[in-house]
Amino acid sequence: MSLNIENLYKTYGKKNVLNDISVNFQAEKIYGLLGNNGAGKSTLLNIINNRIFDTKGKITLDGRLVTENEKSLNNIHLMSEDDLYPSKLKIKSLFHLMEGFYGDFDWKLANEMLSEFELEPTKRMSKLSTGYRSIAKLIIALCVPCEYIFLDEPVLGLDANHRELFY
């Protein structure tokens, strides 16, 4: 399964954020996206995940356009610093929600990670520190059955011990 980005542009008003980006991602490989603050990394990831729209270009997964394509989008997951989950939801309920959305969830891994990170599954997202919210979102990202997992600022708020555990 191949994720292709061809001639992608994104502008906000007169400001060019992404200019003619083309890249090919292969499944089961790890990539790093490096750049200065404001270079457009998060913008690119949000476009790939259909959270925002490009100005021009094409993103395909196995030759099918990703935009407005539920089957393709269900193979892509973006973990970001954005708090997109209901804040009153308990962690375990959130995991069930993701299982329903993606059709599966790796409960064994999720429970192992909850234990390793000492994260209580009955806590509400709104009651978690920034670091523990990041951990909950990381667990989701690693437990959904997606071919492509994108992590944007995955260690935001994690202390040194939790960063080491994540790595």
Coordinates of C-alpha atoms in Angstrom, one line a residue:
M1 CA 0.0 0.0 0.0
S2 CA 1.5 3.3 -1.1
L3 CA 0.6 6.8 0.0
N4 CA 1.5 9.4 -2.7
I5 CA 1.5 13.1 -2.5
E6 CA 1.8 14.9 -5.8
N7 CA 2.4 18.6 -6.4
L8 CA 0.7 19.7 -3.2
Y9 CA 0.2 23.4 -2.5
K10 CA -1.3 25.2 0.5
T11 CA -1.8 28.9 0.8
Y12 CA -3.4 31.0 3.4
G13 CA -4.3 34.3 1.8
K14 CA -1.1 35.5 0.1
K15 CA 1.1 33.3 2.2
N16 CA 2.5 30.1 0.6
V17 CA 2.8 27.4 3.3
L18 CA 3.4 24.4 1.1
N19 CA 4.9 24.8 -2.4
D20 CA 4.9 21.9 -4.9
I21 CA 5.4 19.0 -2.3
S22 CA 5.7 15.5 -3.8
V23 CA 6.5 12.5 -1.7
N24 CA 5.8 8.8 -1.7
F25 CA 5.3 6.9 1.6
Q26 CA 5.6 3.1 1.8
A27 CA 3.7 1.1 4.4
E28 CA 5.7 -0.5 7.3
K29 CA 8.5 2.1 7.1
I30 CA 9.4 4.9 9.5
Y31 CA 9.9 8.4 8.2
G32 CA 10.9 11.6 10.0
L33 CA 9.6 15.0 8.9
L34 CA 12.0 17.7 10.0
G35 CA 11.8 21.4 9.6
N36 CA 11.8 24.7 11.4
N37 CA 8.8 25.9 13.3
G38 CA 6.2 27.2 10.8
A39 CA 7.7 25.3 7.9
G40 CA 4.4 23.5 7.2
K41 CA 4.9 20.1 8.8
S42 CA 1.7 20.0 10.7
T43 CA -0.2 21.6 7.8
L44 CA 1.0 18.7 5.5
L45 CA 0.0 16.1 8.1
N46 CA -3.4 17.7 8.5
I47 CA -4.0 17.7 4.8
I48 CA -3.0 14.0 4.5
N49 CA -5.5 13.2 7.2
N50 CA -8.2 15.3 5.6
R51 CA -8.5 17.7 8.5
I52 CA -7.8 20.7 6.3
F53 CA -7.8 20.9 2.5
D54 CA -5.0 21.7 0.1
T55 CA -5.1 24.5 -2.3
K56 CA -3.9 22.3 -5.2
G57 CA -2.4 18.9 -5.6
K58 CA -3.3 15.2 -5.2
I59 CA -3.0 12.7 -2.4
T60 CA -3.7 9.0 -3.2
L61 CA -3.6 5.8 -1.3
D62 CA -3.1 2.8 -3.7
G63 CA -4.2 5.0 -6.6
R64 CA -7.4 6.3 -4.9
L65 CA -7.9 9.9 -3.9
V66 CA -7.9 10.2 -0.1
T67 CA -10.1 13.2 -0.1
E68 CA -13.7 12.3 0.9
N69 CA -12.8 8.6 0.6
E70 CA -13.7 6.8 3.8
K71 CA -11.9 3.5 3.0
S72 CA -8.7 5.3 2.4
L73 CA -9.1 7.6 5.4
N74 CA -9.7 4.6 7.7
N75 CA -6.1 3.5 6.8
I76 CA -4.6 6.8 8.0
H77 CA -4.4 8.1 11.6
L78 CA -2.9 11.4 12.8
M79 CA -2.0 11.8 16.4
S80 CA -1.5 15.5 17.0
E81 CA -1.4 18.0 19.8
D82 CA -5.0 19.1 18.9
D83 CA -7.6 18.0 21.4
L84 CA -10.2 16.5 19.1
Y85 CA -11.6 14.0 21.6
P86 CA -14.5 14.7 23.9
S87 CA -12.9 16.1 27.1
K88 CA -15.5 14.5 29.4
L89 CA -14.9 11.0 27.9
K90 CA -13.0 8.5 30.0
I91 CA -9.9 7.0 28.4
K92 CA -11.3 3.5 28.2
S93 CA -14.6 4.8 26.6
L94 CA -12.4 6.8 24.1
F95 CA -10.7 3.5 23.2
H96 CA -14.1 1.9 22.6
L97 CA -15.1 4.9 20.4
M98 CA -11.9 4.5 18.3
E99 CA -12.6 0.7 18.0
G100 CA -16.0 1.5 16.7
F101 CA -14.7 4.1 14.3
Y102 CA -11.8 1.9 12.9
G103 CA -13.5 -1.5 13.3
D104 CA -10.8 -2.9 15.5
F105 CA -8.4 -1.9 18.3
D106 CA -5.4 -3.7 19.9
W107 CA -6.7 -4.0 23.4
K108 CA -3.8 -6.1 24.6
L109 CA -1.3 -3.5 23.6
A110 CA -3.5 -0.7 25.0
N111 CA -3.7 -2.4 28.4
E112 CA 0.0 -3.0 28.4
M113 CA 0.7 0.6 27.6
L114 CA -1.8 1.9 30.2
S115 CA 0.0 -0.2 32.8
E116 CA 3.5 0.8 31.7
F117 CA 2.7 4.5 31.7
E118 CA 0.6 4.1 34.9
L119 CA -2.4 5.7 33.3
E120 CA -5.7 5.0 34.9
P121 CA -8.3 4.1 32.2
T122 CA -11.2 5.5 34.2
K123 CA -9.7 9.1 34.1
R124 CA -11.5 11.7 32.0
M125 CA -9.4 13.3 29.2
S126 CA -10.2 16.7 30.8
K127 CA -8.5 15.7 34.0
L128 CA -5.2 14.6 32.4
S129 CA -2.1 16.7 32.3
T130 CA -0.7 17.6 28.8
G131 CA 1.7 14.7 29.1
Y132 CA -0.9 12.2 30.0
R133 CA -3.2 13.4 27.2
S134 CA -0.3 12.9 24.8
I135 CA 0.2 9.3 26.2
A136 CA -3.6 8.5 25.8
K137 CA -3.4 9.8 22.2
L138 CA -0.2 7.8 21.5
I139 CA -1.9 4.6 22.8
I140 CA -4.8 5.2 20.4
A141 CA -2.4 5.9 17.5
L142 CA -0.5 2.6 18.2
C143 CA -3.6 0.5 18.7
V144 CA -5.8 1.4 15.7
P145 CA -5.5 -0.8 12.7
C146 CA -4.2 1.8 10.2
E147 CA -1.5 1.3 7.6
Y148 CA -0.3 4.8 8.1
I149 CA 0.2 6.3 11.5
F150 CA 1.4 9.9 11.6
L151 CA 2.7 11.4 14.9
D152 CA 2.8 15.2 15.1
E153 CA 4.6 16.3 18.3
P154 CA 4.2 12.9 19.9
V155 CA 6.3 13.7 23.0
L156 CA 4.6 17.0 23.8
G157 CA 4.4 17.3 27.6
L158 CA 6.0 14.0 28.3
D159 CA 8.6 14.0 31.1
A160 CA 12.0 12.3 30.5
N161 CA 10.9 9.0 31.9
H162 CA 7.8 8.8 29.8
R163 CA 9.8 9.9 26.7
E164 CA 12.2 7.1 27.2
L165 CA 9.4 4.6 27.7
F166 CA 7.7 5.8 24.5
Y167 CA 11.0 5.5 22.5

